[in-house]
Amino acid sequence: MSVAGMAAAAEVRVLGVDVVEQAVRDLAADFAKETGHRVVFTIASPAVVMKKIAANETHDAVIVSEPDMDQLDK
């Protein structure tokens, strides 16, 4: 990676439910290798994830179940 590429590297913050942890960690490792961006996870139970969202915690991406996403869309 060039110095310019390192300067542009970002930290991507992902909040997700624990059931998808292994799958997203594997994808994140591939993403990091390809882009140089670091993925930082906060993994928790669905109830805790929803509380963090309700508390307006900031994340770049959120992974929840379809029913929970529908609730958030409302």
Coordinates of C-alpha atoms in Angstrom, one line a residue:
M1 CA 0.0 0.0 0.0
S2 CA 1.3 3.4 -0.9
V3 CA 1.7 6.2 1.6
A4 CA -1.2 8.1 -0.1
G5 CA -3.4 5.0 0.2
M6 CA -2.6 4.8 3.9
A7 CA -3.6 8.4 4.4
A8 CA -6.9 7.7 2.8
A9 CA -7.6 4.5 4.9
A10 CA -10.7 4.8 7.0
E11 CA -12.2 3.1 10.0
V12 CA -15.6 1.6 9.2
R13 CA -17.7 1.1 12.4
V14 CA -20.3 -1.7 12.2
L15 CA -22.9 -2.5 14.7
G16 CA -24.4 -6.0 14.4
V17 CA -26.3 -8.8 16.0
D18 CA -24.2 -11.7 17.3
V19 CA -25.7 -14.3 15.0
V20 CA -23.8 -12.9 12.0
E21 CA -20.5 -12.3 13.7
Q22 CA -18.4 -15.0 12.0
A23 CA -19.7 -14.3 8.5
V24 CA -19.2 -10.5 8.7
R25 CA -15.7 -10.8 10.3
D26 CA -14.6 -13.0 7.4
L27 CA -16.0 -10.5 4.9
A28 CA -14.4 -7.6 6.8
A29 CA -11.0 -9.3 6.6
D30 CA -11.3 -9.6 2.8
F31 CA -12.5 -6.0 2.6
A32 CA -9.6 -4.7 4.7
K33 CA -7.1 -6.6 2.5
E34 CA -8.6 -5.1 -0.6
T35 CA -9.1 -1.5 0.5
G36 CA -6.8 -0.9 3.5
H37 CA -9.8 0.3 5.5
R38 CA -10.2 -1.2 9.0
V39 CA -13.5 -2.6 10.1
V40 CA -14.3 -2.2 13.8
F41 CA -17.2 -4.2 15.1
T42 CA -19.6 -3.8 18.0
I43 CA -21.4 -7.2 18.2
A44 CA -24.2 -7.7 20.7
S45 CA -27.6 -9.4 21.2
P46 CA -30.5 -8.0 19.1
A47 CA -31.9 -6.3 22.2
V48 CA -28.6 -4.5 23.0
V49 CA -28.1 -3.5 19.3
M50 CA -31.6 -1.9 19.2
K51 CA -30.8 0.0 22.5
K52 CA -27.6 1.3 21.1
I53 CA -29.5 2.5 18.0
A54 CA -32.2 4.1 20.2
A55 CA -29.4 5.8 22.2
N56 CA -28.2 7.4 18.9
E57 CA -24.8 5.7 18.9
T58 CA -23.0 6.4 15.7
H59 CA -22.0 3.6 13.3
D60 CA -21.4 3.4 9.6
A61 CA -23.4 0.3 9.1
V62 CA -25.9 -1.7 11.1
I63 CA -26.8 -5.4 10.7
V64 CA -30.1 -6.4 12.2
S65 CA -32.9 -8.8 11.3
E66 CA -35.5 -7.8 8.7
P67 CA -38.3 -7.2 11.3
D68 CA -35.9 -5.0 13.4
M69 CA -35.0 -3.1 10.2
D70 CA -38.7 -2.6 9.4
Q71 CA -39.2 -1.2 12.9
L72 CA -36.3 1.2 12.4
D73 CA -37.7 2.3 9.1
K74 CA -40.8 3.4 10.8

